[in-house]
Amino acid sequence: MDKSSALEYINQMFPTEASLSGVEPLMQKIHSEIRRVDAGILAAVRQQSNSRTKAKEDLAAATHAVEELMYKIREIKSKAEQSETMVQEICRDIKKLDFAKKHITTTITALHRLTMLVSAVEQLQVMASKRQYKEAAAQLEAVNQLCSHFEAYRDIPKITELREKFKNIKQLLKSHVFSDFSSLGTGKETEEANLLQHLSDACLVVDALEPSVREELVNNFCSRELTSYEQIFEGAELAKLDKTERRYAWIKRRIRTNEDTWKIFPPSWHVPYRLCIQFCKKTRKQLEVILDYLKEKPDVGTLLMALQRTREFEDELAEKFGGGTRSREIGNEIEEIGKENNGQNVSDIRKKYEKKFAANQGSVPEEKDGNKDLSVPGAGFNFHGIISSCFEPHLIVYIELEQKTLMENLEKLVQEETWDIEEGGQNNVLTSSMQLFLIIKRSLKRCSNLTKNQTLLNLFKVFERVLRAYAAKLKARLPKGGMGIVAAATGMDGQIKTSDRDERVICFIVNSAEYCQITSGELAESVSKIIDHQLATGVDMSAVEEEFSGLITEALMTLVHGLETKFDAEMAAMTRVPWATLESVGDQSEYVNGINMILSSSIPALGRLLSPIHFQYFLDKLASSLGPRFFANIFKCKQISETGAQQMLLDTQAVKTILLEVPSLGRQTSSAASYSKFVSREMSKAEALLKVILSPVDSVADTYRALLPEGTPMEFQRILELKGLKKADQQTILDDFNKHSPAITQPSIAPSVAPAAPLVPATPAIANSTAGFIASREDVLTRAAALGRGAATTGFKRFLALTEAAKDRKDGPFRKLFNA
């Protein structure tokens, strides 16, 4: 407690003078407390002194106990070592006795087995010398087992002697067996009744010997059996290609004749199978020599006959020894080519092949396992091609013949083609297309029965050339445009004239090209499944498919150009109408009726003959051609008065209505909405042009900018000429137009009549031109509406009704121009 705290305590205890009377009692209390604390401290010091002494005593006792424990542990360890030494001394003699017993037992067993081995070897030697094969086979098994027990004693002289003796006995047995088997097939088996049984027992001995002995015996037997074959068919008389069938007849007759005799061989030896393999290899070598040393190209008929008989023989072997289902699968693949095309449209066929492609995504060709035992039937050896593959390099003459035949058939089909199809046909495909693929399918079937290697790929390339030639034939049949000096002088250069029959032929060509395109893909798919998988990557018909696709496009464009040519007379008639002197607006003009008549006569047949996708493509191209052409044809007119512009606007609406009705004429309305929008967009440009011509002179520039924002100064000048303005007035309006218009560098449509006055260079637009342009546009719309109210003649009222009835128009503010 510091000084200030002490003072605070005293002041707290004695706040007044009267309280000082309690000082003495307080001092006594404090002294008493001090004495009590001193006594407690003294007692604690004494207790601590006593505890320290006791702790030393306890530590000394614990140390003594640990020392005693260590002494006892050392004593126990010493006694354990003494006990272990005693036990080892006691068991030392027992171990010796145990090892002695084990060695004696092993020695007795070895001596007993050695006695058995010596006896068995002697017995085996007697059996071998007497050719007792059945007993010797069983004895061989016993000796082999006994010898396995003496593998560790190979260095002992007696064991070495016995093993050498056993080896000589096996060699003796092998020579006896081979000697006895040499008489098989010489006719002795019919004279000696027991010979077959004797040889059957010999087979048991061969199985008891090493596997190499069996292999050698079977190979010797097969070689001996085929010796006469080599002698017969290497002679000059039978070493010919046309005698190939007799080779296979010989081996089949040989197998059939000796079937009962060869039953002496165990089934596990597969002797007929091994014999057929050796026969095929020898036959292949002989045929290779015959084919290589031919002085001239082989006769195709003889070559194919030999190959056909070879393939049939290989199929028989594959069927007999396993794996003979491939030919039927190939036949099914070929039959599927072009089978499902009839009566289906393109989308259905495309969906079918997309599903098939997705189903086959996970399929991977099986890899051949080179470790398989080819001596066992069905274990991996493939008889297909073992002989016939030697014909492969010499089949070029066959491919040449197939190409020549296919090309001749193609020429014949095209010459006999009527280029017409009876009404009610399902697919509207030319007969020559279907017949061509039938011929190709037969050719493919013939070749697949002969080979599935490089020759099949070469034939596929021939199919490509034939189909390309057919595409060229179809392309040549399309109507061509006029060419030469006369056509150029009359303005007909490049124009295509088509009759109703020509249009039908074009439709048939489109459908036939589509059929060929789809069936070509099927053909490539089938060939890729048939051909050897290493060559499947070379099977590609995409170039042919693209060629037929290009033919379809060219044919449809020819159809469009043909209709365009038909419109030439009507477009010329439109320019000859005296638009400047028309007195009133009447019904639609004659050229509009002509356009309607052309479309009404052609479109129904085209819609009936073309598929929806091709008809839609044709309509899009027709609209993209006729709309801009009609727009450009307005500029070709000389001068258009207000009444003429109203009549032409009526005609434009009528043409637009006619074009919008084209899908219904063709009875194909599945995609009419997109076509209608396209027509409306193209024809609205012509309507906007005529509305500009109808606008007053003082607002024609603003109207032109409002309705044709993409127009050019050249077009605007031509509009002024169509309105019949004088040169000076045109120049004034052009100056004003260029002053308030941004620079335009890309003309859209050049007028056919050259402008009288040169164009004034356009000036840059001022900064606030946008606001002024909007204001002038509203003024133009108001004045144009007033113009429409003042020009309400009888014909023009009909035109207004047609305008309001066109529900598909998206002109926006343009509609206000002619609202009453």
PDB file of C-alpha atoms in Angstrom, residues 516-749:
ATOM      1  CA  CYS A 516     -28.398 -40.617-107.718  1.00  0.00           C
ATOM      2  CA  GLN A 517     -26.921 -38.443-104.975  1.00  0.00           C
ATOM      3  CA  ILE A 518     -28.638 -40.415-102.218  1.00  0.00           C
ATOM      4  CA  THR A 519     -28.066 -43.829-103.793  1.00  0.00           C
ATOM      5  CA  SER A 520     -24.384 -43.017-104.370  1.00  0.00           C
ATOM      6  CA  GLY A 521     -24.021 -42.542-100.622  1.00  0.00           C
ATOM      7  CA  GLU A 522     -25.738 -45.890-100.036  1.00  0.00           C
ATOM      8  CA  LEU A 523     -23.399 -47.507-102.560  1.00  0.00           C
ATOM      9  CA  ALA A 524     -20.305 -46.144-100.796  1.00  0.00           C
ATOM     10  CA  GLU A 525     -21.631 -47.248 -97.414  1.00  0.00           C
ATOM     11  CA  SER A 526     -22.292 -50.791 -98.648  1.00  0.00           C
ATOM     12  CA  VAL A 527     -18.881 -51.077-100.318  1.00  0.00           C
ATOM     13  CA  SER A 528     -17.116 -49.840 -97.169  1.00  0.00           C
ATOM     14  CA  LYS A 529     -18.787 -52.636 -95.207  1.00  0.00           C
ATOM     15  CA  ILE A 530     -17.916 -55.289 -97.802  1.00  0.00           C
ATOM     16  CA  ILE A 531     -14.335 -54.348 -98.645  1.00  0.00           C
ATOM     17  CA  ASP A 532     -11.309 -55.242 -96.536  1.00  0.00           C
ATOM     18  CA  HIS A 533     -11.273 -52.813 -93.615  1.00  0.00           C
ATOM     19  CA  GLN A 534      -7.736 -51.646 -94.474  1.00  0.00           C
ATOM     20  CA  LEU A 535      -9.050 -50.284 -97.798  1.00  0.00           C
ATOM     21  CA  ALA A 536     -12.306 -48.858 -96.416  1.00  0.00           C
ATOM     22  CA  THR A 537     -10.790 -45.382 -96.062  1.00  0.00           C
ATOM     23  CA  GLY A 538     -10.441 -45.171 -99.864  1.00  0.00           C
ATOM     24  CA  VAL A 539     -14.196 -45.664-100.363  1.00  0.00           C
ATOM     25  CA  ASP A 540     -15.529 -42.138-100.782  1.00  0.00           C
ATOM     26  CA  MET A 541     -18.346 -40.967-103.033  1.00  0.00           C
ATOM     27  CA  SER A 542     -18.471 -37.372-101.757  1.00  0.00           C
ATOM     28  CA  ALA A 543     -17.140 -35.950-105.058  1.00  0.00           C
ATOM     29  CA  VAL A 544     -19.904 -37.698-107.020  1.00  0.00           C
ATOM     30  CA  GLU A 545     -22.521 -36.552-104.513  1.00  0.00           C
ATOM     31  CA  GLU A 546     -21.266 -32.969-104.855  1.00  0.00           C
ATOM     32  CA  GLU A 547     -21.439 -33.283-108.640  1.00  0.00           C
ATOM     33  CA  PHE A 548     -25.066 -34.386-108.532  1.00  0.00           C
ATOM     34  CA  SER A 549     -25.797 -31.652-105.990  1.00  0.00           C
ATOM     35  CA  GLY A 550     -24.285 -29.103-108.381  1.00  0.00           C
ATOM     36  CA  LEU A 551     -26.396 -30.595-111.196  1.00  0.00           C
ATOM     37  CA  ILE A 552     -29.536 -30.087-109.100  1.00  0.00           C
ATOM     38  CA  THR A 553     -28.635 -26.439-108.535  1.00  0.00           C
ATOM     39  CA  GLU A 554     -27.813 -25.872-112.200  1.00  0.00           C
ATOM     40  CA  ALA A 555     -31.057 -27.528-113.318  1.00  0.00           C
ATOM     41  CA  LEU A 556     -33.150 -25.397-110.959  1.00  0.00           C
ATOM     42  CA  MET A 557     -31.361 -22.245-112.102  1.00  0.00           C
ATOM     43  CA  THR A 558     -32.009 -23.305-115.720  1.00  0.00           C
ATOM     44  CA  LEU A 559     -35.669 -23.557-114.781  1.00  0.00           C
ATOM     45  CA  VAL A 560     -35.569 -20.026-113.358  1.00  0.00           C
ATOM     46  CA  HIS A 561     -33.750 -18.664-116.424  1.00  0.00           C
ATOM     47  CA  GLY A 562     -36.321 -20.323-118.674  1.00  0.00           C
ATOM     48  CA  LEU A 563     -39.165 -18.556-116.903  1.00  0.00           C
ATOM     49  CA  GLU A 564     -37.204 -15.305-117.000  1.00  0.00           C
ATOM     50  CA  THR A 565     -36.952 -15.650-120.761  1.00  0.00           C
ATOM     51  CA  LYS A 566     -40.719 -16.142-120.941  1.00  0.00           C
ATOM     52  CA  PHE A 567     -41.104 -12.878-119.031  1.00  0.00           C
ATOM     53  CA  ASP A 568     -39.021 -10.967-121.594  1.00  0.00           C
ATOM     54  CA  ALA A 569     -42.010 -10.250-123.849  1.00  0.00           C
ATOM     55  CA  GLU A 570     -44.095  -9.009-120.925  1.00  0.00           C
ATOM     56  CA  MET A 571     -41.280  -6.798-119.616  1.00  0.00           C
ATOM     57  CA  ALA A 572     -40.889  -5.307-123.098  1.00  0.00           C
ATOM     58  CA  ALA A 573     -44.663  -4.804-123.312  1.00  0.00           C
ATOM     59  CA  MET A 574     -44.514  -2.932-120.015  1.00  0.00           C
ATOM     60  CA  THR A 575     -41.999  -0.448-121.410  1.00  0.00           C
ATOM     61  CA  ARG A 576     -44.122   0.071-124.571  1.00  0.00           C
ATOM     62  CA  VAL A 577     -47.228   1.161-122.646  1.00  0.00           C
ATOM     63  CA  PRO A 578     -47.770   4.973-123.143  1.00  0.00           C
ATOM     64  CA  TRP A 579     -47.593   5.785-119.441  1.00  0.00           C
ATOM     65  CA  ALA A 580     -47.259   9.513-120.166  1.00  0.00           C
ATOM     66  CA  THR A 581     -50.590   9.763-122.028  1.00  0.00           C
ATOM     67  CA  LEU A 582     -52.860   7.532-119.929  1.00  0.00           C
ATOM     68  CA  GLU A 583     -56.076   9.370-119.183  1.00  0.00           C
ATOM     69  CA  SER A 584     -57.437   7.191-116.350  1.00  0.00           C
ATOM     70  CA  VAL A 585     -56.615   4.262-114.118  1.00  0.00           C
ATOM     71  CA  GLY A 586     -58.352   1.056-115.103  1.00  0.00           C
ATOM     72  CA  ASP A 587     -57.931  -2.653-114.554  1.00  0.00           C
ATOM     73  CA  GLN A 588     -54.497  -4.312-114.506  1.00  0.00           C
ATOM     74  CA  SER A 589     -52.531  -4.080-117.719  1.00  0.00           C
ATOM     75  CA  GLU A 590     -52.125  -6.796-120.348  1.00  0.00           C
ATOM     76  CA  TYR A 591     -48.496  -7.517-119.463  1.00  0.00           C
ATOM     77  CA  VAL A 592     -49.661  -8.362-115.918  1.00  0.00           C
ATOM     78  CA  ASN A 593     -52.161 -10.806-117.388  1.00  0.00           C
ATOM     79  CA  GLY A 594     -49.300 -12.259-119.448  1.00  0.00           C
ATOM     80  CA  ILE A 595     -47.158 -12.768-116.311  1.00  0.00           C
ATOM     81  CA  ASN A 596     -50.121 -14.395-114.586  1.00  0.00           C
ATOM     82  CA  MET A 597     -50.705 -16.683-117.581  1.00  0.00           C
ATOM     83  CA  ILE A 598     -47.043 -17.783-117.682  1.00  0.00           C
ATOM     84  CA  LEU A 599     -46.983 -18.625-113.989  1.00  0.00           C
ATOM     85  CA  SER A 600     -50.401 -20.312-114.073  1.00  0.00           C
ATOM     86  CA  SER A 601     -49.311 -22.584-116.904  1.00  0.00           C
ATOM     87  CA  SER A 602     -45.889 -23.548-115.474  1.00  0.00           C
ATOM     88  CA  ILE A 603     -46.083 -23.492-111.679  1.00  0.00           C
ATOM     89  CA  PRO A 604     -48.700 -26.271-111.110  1.00  0.00           C
ATOM     90  CA  ALA A 605     -46.641 -28.806-113.068  1.00  0.00           C
ATOM     91  CA  LEU A 606     -43.425 -27.750-111.328  1.00  0.00           C
ATOM     92  CA  GLY A 607     -45.015 -28.008-107.889  1.00  0.00           C
ATOM     93  CA  ARG A 608     -46.313 -31.465-108.715  1.00  0.00           C
ATOM     94  CA  LEU A 609     -42.992 -32.766-110.038  1.00  0.00           C
ATOM     95  CA  LEU A 610     -40.473 -31.162-107.653  1.00  0.00           C
ATOM     96  CA  SER A 611     -39.911 -32.064-104.019  1.00  0.00           C
ATOM     97  CA  PRO A 612     -40.844 -29.359-101.449  1.00  0.00           C
ATOM     98  CA  ILE A 613     -37.221 -28.387-100.747  1.00  0.00           C
ATOM     99  CA  HIS A 614     -36.361 -27.988-104.428  1.00  0.00           C
ATOM    100  CA  PHE A 615     -39.622 -26.171-105.183  1.00  0.00           C
ATOM    101  CA  GLN A 616     -38.885 -23.743-102.349  1.00  0.00           C
ATOM    102  CA  TYR A 617     -35.387 -23.125-103.723  1.00  0.00           C
ATOM    103  CA  PHE A 618     -36.886 -22.497-107.168  1.00  0.00           C
ATOM    104  CA  LEU A 619     -39.423 -20.014-105.752  1.00  0.00           C
ATOM    105  CA  ASP A 620     -36.764 -18.102-103.813  1.00  0.00           C
ATOM    106  CA  LYS A 621     -34.583 -17.755-106.901  1.00  0.00           C
ATOM    107  CA  LEU A 622     -37.586 -16.748-109.030  1.00  0.00           C
ATOM    108  CA  ALA A 623     -38.651 -14.054-106.569  1.00  0.00           C
ATOM    109  CA  SER A 624     -35.090 -12.761-106.196  1.00  0.00           C
ATOM    110  CA  SER A 625     -34.939 -12.458-109.990  1.00  0.00           C
ATOM    111  CA  LEU A 626     -38.387 -11.095-110.858  1.00  0.00           C
ATOM    112  CA  GLY A 627     -38.620  -8.481-108.064  1.00  0.00           C
ATOM    113  CA  PRO A 628     -35.404  -6.551-108.908  1.00  0.00           C
ATOM    114  CA  ARG A 629     -36.086  -7.016-112.614  1.00  0.00           C
ATOM    115  CA  PHE A 630     -39.520  -5.426-112.288  1.00  0.00           C
ATOM    116  CA  PHE A 631     -37.967  -2.582-110.279  1.00  0.00           C
ATOM    117  CA  ALA A 632     -35.283  -1.999-112.941  1.00  0.00           C
ATOM    118  CA  ASN A 633     -37.871  -2.263-115.720  1.00  0.00           C
ATOM    119  CA  ILE A 634     -39.659   0.831-114.392  1.00  0.00           C
ATOM    120  CA  PHE A 635     -36.547   2.864-115.171  1.00  0.00           C
ATOM    121  CA  LYS A 636     -36.651   1.572-118.749  1.00  0.00           C
ATOM    122  CA  CYS A 637     -39.973   3.337-119.374  1.00  0.00           C
ATOM    123  CA  LYS A 638     -39.794   6.685-121.234  1.00  0.00           C
ATOM    124  CA  GLN A 639     -42.023   8.996-119.215  1.00  0.00           C
ATOM    125  CA  ILE A 640     -44.664   8.333-116.573  1.00  0.00           C
ATOM    126  CA  SER A 641     -47.481  10.720-115.818  1.00  0.00           C
ATOM    127  CA  GLU A 642     -49.359  10.849-112.552  1.00  0.00           C
ATOM    128  CA  THR A 643     -52.142   8.701-113.956  1.00  0.00           C
ATOM    129  CA  GLY A 644     -49.562   6.328-115.473  1.00  0.00           C
ATOM    130  CA  ALA A 645     -47.822   6.004-112.122  1.00  0.00           C
ATOM    131  CA  GLN A 646     -51.129   5.194-110.460  1.00  0.00           C
ATOM    132  CA  GLN A 647     -51.841   2.527-113.104  1.00  0.00           C
ATOM    133  CA  MET A 648     -48.344   1.105-112.747  1.00  0.00           C
ATOM    134  CA  LEU A 649     -48.750   1.026-108.962  1.00  0.00           C
ATOM    135  CA  LEU A 650     -51.930  -0.939-109.466  1.00  0.00           C
ATOM    136  CA  ASP A 651     -50.076  -3.321-111.800  1.00  0.00           C
ATOM    137  CA  THR A 652     -47.270  -3.688-109.257  1.00  0.00           C
ATOM    138  CA  GLN A 653     -49.747  -4.695-106.571  1.00  0.00           C
ATOM    139  CA  ALA A 654     -51.339  -7.163-108.969  1.00  0.00           C
ATOM    140  CA  VAL A 655     -47.927  -8.701-109.805  1.00  0.00           C
ATOM    141  CA  LYS A 656     -47.173  -8.950-106.103  1.00  0.00           C
ATOM    142  CA  THR A 657     -50.489 -10.714-105.495  1.00  0.00           C
ATOM    143  CA  ILE A 658     -49.755 -13.116-108.363  1.00  0.00           C
ATOM    144  CA  LEU A 659     -46.332 -13.940-106.928  1.00  0.00           C
ATOM    145  CA  LEU A 660     -47.784 -14.495-103.464  1.00  0.00           C
ATOM    146  CA  GLU A 661     -50.228 -17.027-104.907  1.00  0.00           C
ATOM    147  CA  VAL A 662     -47.442 -19.063-106.577  1.00  0.00           C
ATOM    148  CA  PRO A 663     -47.004 -21.561-103.642  1.00  0.00           C
ATOM    149  CA  SER A 664     -50.718 -22.358-103.668  1.00  0.00           C
ATOM    150  CA  LEU A 665     -50.537 -22.845-107.451  1.00  0.00           C
ATOM    151  CA  GLY A 666     -47.827 -25.427-106.871  1.00  0.00           C
ATOM    152  CA  ARG A 667     -49.826 -27.011-104.023  1.00  0.00           C
ATOM    153  CA  GLN A 668     -46.870 -26.679-101.709  1.00  0.00           C
ATOM    154  CA  THR A 669     -47.522 -24.207 -98.917  1.00  0.00           C
ATOM    155  CA  SER A 670     -45.267 -25.661 -96.213  1.00  0.00           C
ATOM    156  CA  SER A 671     -42.783 -22.768 -96.459  1.00  0.00           C
ATOM    157  CA  ALA A 672     -45.050 -20.102 -97.969  1.00  0.00           C
ATOM    158  CA  ALA A 673     -44.586 -17.685 -95.049  1.00  0.00           C
ATOM    159  CA  SER A 674     -40.882 -17.079 -95.641  1.00  0.00           C
ATOM    160  CA  TYR A 675     -41.455 -16.840 -99.396  1.00  0.00           C
ATOM    161  CA  SER A 676     -44.256 -14.274 -98.889  1.00  0.00           C
ATOM    162  CA  LYS A 677     -42.008 -12.083 -96.776  1.00  0.00           C
ATOM    163  CA  PHE A 678     -39.318 -12.263 -99.441  1.00  0.00           C
ATOM    164  CA  VAL A 679     -41.733 -11.302-102.240  1.00  0.00           C
ATOM    165  CA  SER A 680     -43.237  -8.485-100.182  1.00  0.00           C
ATOM    166  CA  ARG A 681     -39.798  -7.056 -99.467  1.00  0.00           C
ATOM    167  CA  GLU A 682     -38.696  -7.144-103.110  1.00  0.00           C
ATOM    168  CA  MET A 683     -41.933  -5.753-104.564  1.00  0.00           C
ATOM    169  CA  SER A 684     -42.217  -3.029-101.926  1.00  0.00           C
ATOM    170  CA  LYS A 685     -39.183  -1.362-103.549  1.00  0.00           C
ATOM    171  CA  ALA A 686     -41.084  -1.009-106.816  1.00  0.00           C
ATOM    172  CA  GLU A 687     -44.113   0.349-104.939  1.00  0.00           C
ATOM    173  CA  ALA A 688     -41.929   2.871-103.132  1.00  0.00           C
ATOM    174  CA  LEU A 689     -40.388   3.972-106.452  1.00  0.00           C
ATOM    175  CA  LEU A 690     -43.819   4.626-107.967  1.00  0.00           C
ATOM    176  CA  LYS A 691     -44.925   6.537-104.878  1.00  0.00           C
ATOM    177  CA  VAL A 692     -41.885   8.785-105.315  1.00  0.00           C
ATOM    178  CA  ILE A 693     -42.900   9.385-108.940  1.00  0.00           C
ATOM    179  CA  LEU A 694     -46.428  10.268-107.721  1.00  0.00           C
ATOM    180  CA  SER A 695     -45.174  12.813-105.198  1.00  0.00           C
ATOM    181  CA  PRO A 696     -45.312  16.582-106.000  1.00  0.00           C
ATOM    182  CA  VAL A 697     -42.259  18.139-107.613  1.00  0.00           C
ATOM    183  CA  ASP A 698     -41.423  20.417-104.713  1.00  0.00           C
ATOM    184  CA  SER A 699     -41.259  17.462-102.280  1.00  0.00           C
ATOM    185  CA  VAL A 700     -39.972  14.710-104.586  1.00  0.00           C
ATOM    186  CA  ALA A 701     -36.471  14.831-103.099  1.00  0.00           C
ATOM    187  CA  ASP A 702     -37.749  14.484 -99.537  1.00  0.00           C
ATOM    188  CA  THR A 703     -40.115  11.692-100.592  1.00  0.00           C
ATOM    189  CA  TYR A 704     -37.258   9.879-102.337  1.00  0.00           C
ATOM    190  CA  ARG A 705     -35.102  10.090 -99.229  1.00  0.00           C
ATOM    191  CA  ALA A 706     -37.975   8.882 -97.062  1.00  0.00           C
ATOM    192  CA  LEU A 707     -39.128   5.929 -99.195  1.00  0.00           C
ATOM    193  CA  LEU A 708     -35.852   4.913-100.848  1.00  0.00           C
ATOM    194  CA  PRO A 709     -33.125   5.722 -98.297  1.00  0.00           C
ATOM    195  CA  GLU A 710     -30.627   3.501-100.153  1.00  0.00           C
ATOM    196  CA  GLY A 711     -31.235   5.153-103.520  1.00  0.00           C
ATOM    197  CA  THR A 712     -28.518   6.829-105.583  1.00  0.00           C
ATOM    198  CA  PRO A 713     -28.338  10.242-107.240  1.00  0.00           C
ATOM    199  CA  MET A 714     -28.377   8.527-110.641  1.00  0.00           C
ATOM    200  CA  GLU A 715     -31.682   6.838-109.839  1.00  0.00           C
ATOM    201  CA  PHE A 716     -33.107  10.087-108.509  1.00  0.00           C
ATOM    202  CA  GLN A 717     -32.133  11.894-111.707  1.00  0.00           C
ATOM    203  CA  ARG A 718     -33.808   9.151-113.741  1.00  0.00           C
ATOM    204  CA  ILE A 719     -36.969   9.587-111.623  1.00  0.00           C
ATOM    205  CA  LEU A 720     -37.005  13.264-112.479  1.00  0.00           C
ATOM    206  CA  GLU A 721     -36.768  12.340-116.157  1.00  0.00           C
ATOM    207  CA  LEU A 722     -39.661   9.872-115.748  1.00  0.00           C
ATOM    208  CA  LYS A 723     -41.740  12.689-114.257  1.00  0.00           C
ATOM    209  CA  GLY A 724     -41.115  14.705-117.435  1.00  0.00           C
ATOM    210  CA  LEU A 725     -39.278  17.628-115.814  1.00  0.00           C
ATOM    211  CA  LYS A 726     -37.200  20.001-117.881  1.00  0.00           C
ATOM    212  CA  LYS A 727     -33.438  20.040-117.689  1.00  0.00           C
ATOM    213  CA  ALA A 728     -33.285  23.303-115.745  1.00  0.00           C
ATOM    214  CA  ASP A 729     -35.889  22.120-113.206  1.00  0.00           C
ATOM    215  CA  GLN A 730     -34.041  18.823-112.830  1.00  0.00           C
ATOM    216  CA  GLN A 731     -30.782  20.628-112.118  1.00  0.00           C
ATOM    217  CA  THR A 732     -32.369  22.805-109.441  1.00  0.00           C
ATOM    218  CA  ILE A 733     -33.925  19.814-107.687  1.00  0.00           C
ATOM    219  CA  LEU A 734     -30.678  17.815-107.996  1.00  0.00           C
ATOM    220  CA  ASP A 735     -28.719  20.657-106.404  1.00  0.00           C
ATOM    221  CA  ASP A 736     -31.136  20.777-103.511  1.00  0.00           C
ATOM    222  CA  PHE A 737     -31.103  16.940-103.239  1.00  0.00           C
ATOM    223  CA  ASN A 738     -27.315  16.765-103.147  1.00  0.00           C
ATOM    224  CA  LYS A 739     -27.122  19.580-100.666  1.00  0.00           C
ATOM    225  CA  HIS A 740     -29.353  17.797 -98.124  1.00  0.00           C
ATOM    226  CA  SER A 741     -28.203  14.210 -98.799  1.00  0.00           C
ATOM    227  CA  PRO A 742     -25.108  12.325 -97.583  1.00  0.00           C
ATOM    228  CA  ALA A 743     -22.561  11.278-100.212  1.00  0.00           C
ATOM    229  CA  ILE A 744     -23.558   8.016-101.940  1.00  0.00           C
ATOM    230  CA  THR A 745     -20.835   6.169-103.761  1.00  0.00           C
ATOM    231  CA  GLN A 746     -22.515   2.811-104.621  1.00  0.00           C
ATOM    232  CA  PRO A 747     -25.271   2.989-107.250  1.00  0.00           C
ATOM    233  CA  SER A 748     -27.916   0.279-106.857  1.00  0.00           C
ATOM    234  CA  ILE A 749     -29.534   0.106-110.310  1.00  0.00           C
TER     235      ILE A 749
END
